[in-house]
Short mmCIF file of C-alpha atoms in Angstrom, two decimals:
data_model
loop_
_atom_site.label_atom_id
_atom_site.label_comp_id
_atom_site.label_asym_id
_atom_site.label_seq_id
_atom_site.Cartn_x
_atom_site.Cartn_y
_atom_site.Cartn_z
CA MET A 267 13.84 3.62 -79.48
CA ASN A 268 13.97 3.94 -75.74
CA GLN A 269 12.30 7.02 -73.85
CA GLN A 270 15.94 7.84 -73.63
CA GLN A 271 16.76 8.55 -77.87
CA LEU A 272 12.87 9.92 -77.54
CA ASP A 273 14.15 12.94 -75.17
CA SER A 274 17.83 13.03 -76.92
CA ARG A 275 15.32 13.59 -80.31
CA LEU A 276 13.03 15.30 -79.29
CA LYS A 277 15.49 17.91 -77.89
CA GLU A 278 17.33 18.44 -80.74
CA LEU A 279 13.86 18.96 -82.95
CA SER A 280 12.71 21.45 -80.34
CA GLU A 281 15.50 23.88 -80.91
CA LYS A 282 15.80 22.89 -84.79
CA LEU A 283 12.05 24.41 -84.38
CA GLN A 284 13.11 27.15 -82.25
CA ARG A 285 16.20 27.90 -84.82
CA SER A 286 13.07 27.63 -87.57
CA MET A 287 10.89 29.92 -85.95
CA ASN A 288 13.36 32.87 -84.15
CA ALA A 289 14.54 33.29 -88.07
CA GLY A 290 11.26 33.51 -89.12
CA ASP A 291 10.66 30.18 -91.81
CA TYR A 292 7.28 29.08 -89.87
CA THR A 293 7.75 26.61 -93.84
CA ALA A 294 10.61 24.87 -92.05
CA ALA A 295 9.20 25.00 -88.46
CA GLY A 296 5.90 24.10 -89.50
CA GLN A 297 7.36 20.80 -90.98
CA ILE A 298 9.85 20.05 -87.83
CA GLN A 299 6.23 20.86 -85.37
CA ASN A 300 5.27 17.92 -88.04
CA GLN A 301 8.20 16.19 -87.27
CA ILE A 302 7.59 16.50 -83.51
CA LYS A 303 3.65 14.88 -83.55
CA GLU A 304 5.14 11.79 -85.89
CA LEU A 305 7.79 10.72 -83.95
CA LYS A 306 5.96 10.47 -80.74
CA ALA A 307 3.09 9.32 -82.65
CA SER A 308 5.23 6.09 -83.08
CA PHE A 309 6.96 5.90 -80.29
CA ARG A 310 3.90 5.30 -78.41
CA ILE A 311 2.82 2.46 -81.09
CA ASP A 312 6.20 1.14 -80.42
CA ASN A 313 6.09 1.27 -76.26
CA SER A 314 2.50 1.11 -76.57
CA THR A 315 2.37 -2.47 -78.22
CA ASP A 316 6.16 -3.62 -75.73
CA LEU A 317 4.37 -2.29 -72.55
CA ASN A 318 1.48 -5.16 -73.87
CA SER A 319 3.97 -7.44 -74.43
CA GLU A 320 5.74 -6.93 -70.81
CA HIS A 321 2.68 -7.40 -69.30
CA GLU A 322 1.41 -9.88 -70.91
CA ALA A 323 5.00 -11.94 -69.95
CA TYR A 324 4.66 -10.58 -66.31
CA VAL A 325 0.90 -11.87 -66.12
CA LYS A 326 2.06 -15.52 -67.59
CA ALA A 327 5.10 -15.83 -64.90
CA ILE A 328 2.97 -14.60 -62.30
CA ASN A 329 0.17 -17.75 -62.57
CA GLU A 330 3.43 -20.55 -63.09
CA ALA A 331 5.07 -19.49 -60.10
CA TYR A 332 1.46 -19.78 -58.15
CA ALA A 333 -0.10 -22.95 -60.36
CA ASP A 334 3.73 -24.43 -58.72
CA GLU A 335 2.95 -22.95 -55.41
CA GLU A 336 -0.24 -24.10 -55.06
CA LYS A 337 0.48 -27.59 -56.33
CA SER A 338 3.25 -27.94 -52.78
CA PHE A 339 1.63 -25.93 -50.77
CA ASN A 340 -1.47 -29.19 -52.01
CA ALA A 341 0.71 -31.72 -51.64
CA GLN A 342 2.03 -30.41 -48.16
CA TRP A 343 -1.71 -30.90 -46.76
CA GLU A 344 -2.56 -33.99 -48.06
CA ARG A 345 0.60 -35.72 -46.54
CA ARG A 346 -0.05 -33.96 -43.29
CA LEU A 347 -3.96 -35.35 -43.94
CA ASP A 348 -2.63 -38.66 -44.26
CA GLU A 349 -0.31 -38.43 -41.98
CA PHE A 350 -3.39 -37.52 -39.31
CA ASN A 351 -5.07 -40.25 -40.59
CA GLN A 352 -2.64 -43.46 -40.74
CA ASN A 353 -2.22 -41.87 -36.20
CA ALA A 354 -6.34 -42.18 -36.32
CA ALA A 355 -6.55 -45.50 -36.98
CA SER A 356 -4.03 -47.05 -35.22
CA LYS A 357 -5.24 -45.32 -32.10
CA MET A 358 -8.17 -46.82 -33.03
CA ASN A 359 -7.21 -50.53 -34.08
CA GLU A 360 -5.29 -49.51 -30.84
CA LEU A 361 -8.53 -48.80 -29.09
CA LYS A 362 -10.49 -52.33 -31.09
CA LYS A 363 -7.46 -54.49 -29.83
CA ASP A 364 -7.07 -53.43 -26.10
CA LEU A 365 -11.00 -54.54 -26.09
CA GLU A 366 -10.27 -57.98 -27.80
CA ASP A 367 -7.98 -58.68 -25.27
CA LYS A 368 -9.65 -58.03 -22.53
CA LEU A 369 -12.78 -60.35 -23.93
CA LYS A 370 -9.74 -63.22 -23.94
CA GLN A 371 -9.32 -62.50 -20.63
CA LEU A 372 -12.83 -62.30 -19.17
CA ASP A 373 -12.95 -66.32 -20.93
CA GLU A 374 -10.16 -67.40 -19.69
CA LYS A 375 -11.11 -66.02 -15.97
CA PHE A 376 -14.44 -67.63 -16.72
CA ILE A 377 -13.04 -71.45 -17.76
CA GLN A 378 -10.83 -71.91 -14.82
CA ARG A 379 -13.27 -71.22 -12.60
CA PRO A 380 -14.43 -74.56 -10.90
CA ILE A 381 -18.15 -75.24 -8.93
CA ARG A 382 -18.00 -75.39 -5.37
CA PHE A 383 -20.90 -78.15 -4.73
CA SER A 384 -23.28 -77.57 -1.59
CA SER A 385 -22.35 -78.74 1.86
CA SER A 386 -25.56 -81.08 1.16
CA VAL A 387 -23.65 -82.97 -2.03
CA LEU A 388 -20.88 -83.61 0.10
CA THR A 389 -22.41 -84.38 2.67
CA LEU A 390 -24.57 -87.07 0.72
CA ARG A 391 -20.85 -87.84 -1.28
CA ASP A 392 -19.32 -88.88 2.73
CA GLN A 393 -22.62 -91.03 3.82
CA GLU A 394 -21.72 -92.55 0.56
CA VAL A 395 -19.00 -93.87 0.43
CA ARG A 396 -19.55 -94.85 3.77
CA LEU A 397 -22.48 -97.08 3.02
CA ALA A 398 -20.71 -98.83 0.12
CA LYS A 399 -18.24 -99.51 3.15
CA ASN A 400 -19.82 -101.42 4.88
CA GLN A 401 -21.15 -102.93 2.21
CA ARG A 402 -24.78 -101.55 2.39
CA PHE A 403 -25.08 -101.33 -1.35
CA GLU A 404 -28.26 -100.92 -2.11
CA GLU A 405 -28.62 -97.38 0.90
CA ALA A 406 -25.52 -96.48 -1.38
CA LYS A 407 -27.17 -96.64 -4.99
CA ALA A 408 -29.99 -94.70 -3.40
CA VAL A 409 -28.14 -92.21 -1.86
CA GLN A 410 -25.30 -91.37 -4.92
CA ARG A 411 -28.79 -90.90 -7.18
CA GLU A 412 -29.94 -88.44 -4.61
CA ALA A 413 -26.25 -86.53 -4.64
CA ASP A 414 -26.15 -87.02 -8.32
CA GLN A 415 -29.28 -85.27 -8.89
CA ILE A 416 -28.66 -82.23 -6.55
CA GLU A 417 -24.60 -82.44 -8.74
CA GLN A 418 -25.71 -82.27 -11.60
CA LYS A 419 -28.77 -79.01 -10.53
CA GLU A 420 -26.11 -77.22 -9.00
CA ILE A 421 -24.18 -77.61 -11.82
CA GLN A 422 -26.49 -76.01 -14.20
CA GLU A 423 -26.93 -73.70 -11.50
CA HIS A 424 -23.29 -72.64 -11.26
CA GLN A 425 -23.02 -73.06 -15.43
CA GLN A 426 -26.02 -71.02 -15.22
CA MET A 427 -24.64 -67.88 -13.11
CA GLN A 428 -20.90 -68.26 -15.23
CA GLN A 429 -22.38 -67.18 -18.16
CA VAL A 430 -25.15 -64.36 -16.39
CA SER A 431 -22.07 -63.19 -14.95
CA LYS A 432 -19.35 -63.48 -18.33
CA GLU A 433 -22.02 -61.62 -20.36
CA GLN A 434 -22.31 -59.36 -17.54
CA GLN A 435 -19.20 -58.27 -17.38
CA LYS A 436 -18.61 -58.22 -21.11
CA LEU A 437 -22.15 -55.97 -21.71
CA GLU A 438 -19.60 -54.05 -19.31
CA LEU A 439 -16.26 -54.04 -21.85
CA PHE A 440 -19.25 -53.32 -24.69
CA ARG A 441 -20.01 -50.12 -22.98
CA PHE A 442 -16.66 -48.87 -21.30
CA TYR A 443 -15.04 -49.46 -25.14
CA GLU A 444 -17.71 -47.52 -26.59
CA LYS A 445 -17.91 -44.94 -25.17
CA GLN A 446 -14.43 -45.05 -25.06
CA ALA A 447 -14.78 -45.36 -29.33
CA LYS A 448 -16.83 -42.19 -29.38
CA ALA A 449 -14.81 -40.11 -27.56
CA LEU A 450 -11.74 -40.75 -29.52
CA MET A 451 -14.09 -40.73 -32.83
CA THR A 452 -15.04 -37.63 -31.86
CA LYS A 453 -11.54 -36.69 -31.47
CA ILE A 454 -10.59 -37.84 -34.91
CA GLU A 455 -13.50 -35.66 -36.33
CA ALA A 456 -12.40 -32.14 -34.68
CA GLY A 457 -8.96 -33.06 -35.56
CA ARG A 458 -9.64 -33.83 -38.89
CA SER A 459 -11.36 -30.49 -38.80
CA ASP A 460 -8.89 -28.58 -37.94
CA ILE A 461 -6.61 -29.55 -40.29
CA LEU A 462 -9.59 -28.75 -43.40
CA GLN A 463 -9.63 -25.55 -42.08
CA LYS A 464 -6.42 -24.45 -41.41
CA TRP A 465 -5.87 -26.34 -45.29
CA ALA A 466 -8.94 -23.85 -46.51
CA SER A 467 -7.48 -21.06 -44.25
CA ASP A 468 -3.81 -21.12 -45.75
CA MET A 469 -5.60 -21.87 -49.81
CA ASP A 470 -7.23 -18.07 -49.11
CA LYS A 471 -4.33 -16.82 -47.76
CA LEU A 472 -2.45 -17.76 -51.12
CA ASP A 473 -5.15 -16.92 -53.09
CA LYS A 474 -5.34 -13.25 -52.17
CA HIS A 475 -1.15 -13.07 -52.48
CA HIS A 476 -1.64 -14.14 -55.75
CA GLU A 477 -3.99 -11.35 -56.26
CA ALA A 478 -3.12 -8.79 -54.67
CA MET A 479 0.58 -10.57 -57.19
CA ILE A 480 -1.03 -9.16 -60.25
CA LYS A 481 -2.77 -6.53 -59.15
CA ALA A 482 0.24 -4.79 -58.56
CA GLU A 483 1.20 -5.86 -62.63
CA ASP A 484 -1.55 -4.95 -63.09
CA VAL A 485 -0.35 -0.99 -62.31
CA ARG A 486 2.62 -1.03 -62.46
CA PHE A 487 0.87 -1.70 -65.99
CA LEU A 488 -1.27 1.57 -66.04
CA LYS A 489 1.94 3.61 -64.94
CA ALA A 490 4.33 2.74 -68.13
CA ARG A 491 0.94 3.65 -70.15
CA GLN A 492 0.29 7.01 -68.29
CA PRO A 493 2.01 9.66 -70.43
CA ARG A 494 4.96 11.23 -68.50
CA GLU A 495 3.20 14.63 -67.72
CA ILE A 496 0.95 12.86 -65.79
CA LEU A 497 3.13 10.59 -64.49
CA ASP A 498 2.53 12.10 -60.76
CA MET A 499 -1.83 11.33 -61.22
CA SER A 500 -0.50 7.07 -60.69
CA ILE A 501 -2.73 4.82 -58.78
CA LYS A 502 -1.76 4.01 -55.60
CA LEU A 503 -2.18 1.10 -53.78
CA ASP A 504 -3.31 0.15 -50.16
CA SER A 505 -0.14 -0.67 -48.17
CA ASN A 506 -1.94 -2.28 -45.58
CA ARG A 507 -2.30 -4.65 -47.64
CA LEU A 508 0.40 -5.23 -49.31
CA LYS A 509 3.78 -5.14 -47.20
CA ALA A 510 7.29 -5.42 -48.68
CA ILE A 511 8.66 -9.04 -48.48
CA LYS A 512 10.79 -10.86 -50.52
CA SER A 513 9.14 -14.35 -51.52
CA PRO A 514 10.34 -17.23 -53.68
CA VAL A 515 7.81 -15.89 -56.67
CA ALA A 516 8.85 -12.26 -56.41
CA GLN A 517 12.70 -13.52 -56.80
CA TYR A 518 11.53 -16.53 -59.83
CA ILE A 519 9.79 -13.21 -61.27
CA GLN A 520 12.45 -11.03 -61.53
CA GLN A 521 14.49 -14.28 -62.13
CA GLN A 522 11.95 -14.09 -64.71
CA GLY A 523 12.98 -10.44 -65.99
CA ALA A 524 9.40 -9.42 -65.10
CA MET A 525 10.63 -6.35 -62.62
CA VAL A 526 7.52 -6.43 -59.92
CA ASP A 527 8.27 -3.77 -57.35
CA GLY A 528 8.65 -5.83 -54.36
CA SER A 529 7.00 -3.07 -52.14
CA GLN A 530 3.51 -4.17 -53.88
CA LEU A 531 2.79 -7.83 -53.43
CA GLY A 532 1.82 -8.98 -50.83
CA ALA A 533 2.95 -12.17 -48.23
CA SER A 534 5.67 -14.59 -49.16
CA MET A 535 3.91 -17.12 -51.58
CA GLY A 536 5.09 -19.97 -50.21
CA PRO A 537 3.42 -22.54 -48.66
CA ILE A 538 1.66 -21.58 -45.83
CA VAL A 539 2.09 -23.71 -42.45
CA SER A 540 -0.31 -22.98 -39.26
CA LYS A 541 1.65 -23.48 -36.08
CA VAL A 542 -1.62 -25.57 -35.00
CA GLN A 543 -1.31 -28.84 -36.33
CA GLY A 544 -4.24 -30.83 -36.02
CA LEU A 545 -3.11 -34.73 -34.96
CA VAL A 546 -2.52 -32.21 -31.56
CA LYS A 547 -6.42 -33.15 -31.51
CA LEU A 548 -5.32 -37.14 -30.68
CA LYS A 549 -3.17 -36.24 -27.36
#
């Protein structure tokens, strides 16, 4: 029996009760009065059972819809974080390759840099050649030994200077790229932190929307359980927190037969995509 049928039956019994009272048939009036009480009690029991089942179905529909939304929401944020991490790794690899290229260029530069002997060596070599042409071989040999000694010394000094210069330039390169790497890591950590913070913030919003819908259903359920004569004293929701929307979850619930009042639902529980992404931190 629904509310309309109950009202019709109660009206019928009330009219019979009035007629019995007017006729002075108080025995019949008492019996009719008992029928009215039993009918109301029976309706309350049946209605309470139906309302409880309906409420459980609505809450289940909300929770299932929320679980689906949460799964999709987290999947989107995980993809965003993976994309950021891949981009960050690519930036670090580019920096590493750039350093390797610079070191290779440095090695090639020093390989191609020949020694330039001093004027003393060049003078001795010229003297050695002239002595040999004049067949003054002993003197040429002596000059040759002296030139060889000076030349060998200059070669060693040149190699040492080359090595020192090369190591110094390598050190400068390493320091420069270490600074670049630290700056990039700072950007990466800032970007990753930005994504995680937005993820947590949007997850908190999603949870609050879920709580708002559960609260809305609880209020609807409490209203439905109240006697008709005190329905006007129903609990009021905080209108500042719960705004009228047409969210995917509300549509889902309506499709499931759970007619939750859309004006009592929170903002859309659809996956929340923040406008500012952490990837901009790497630019």
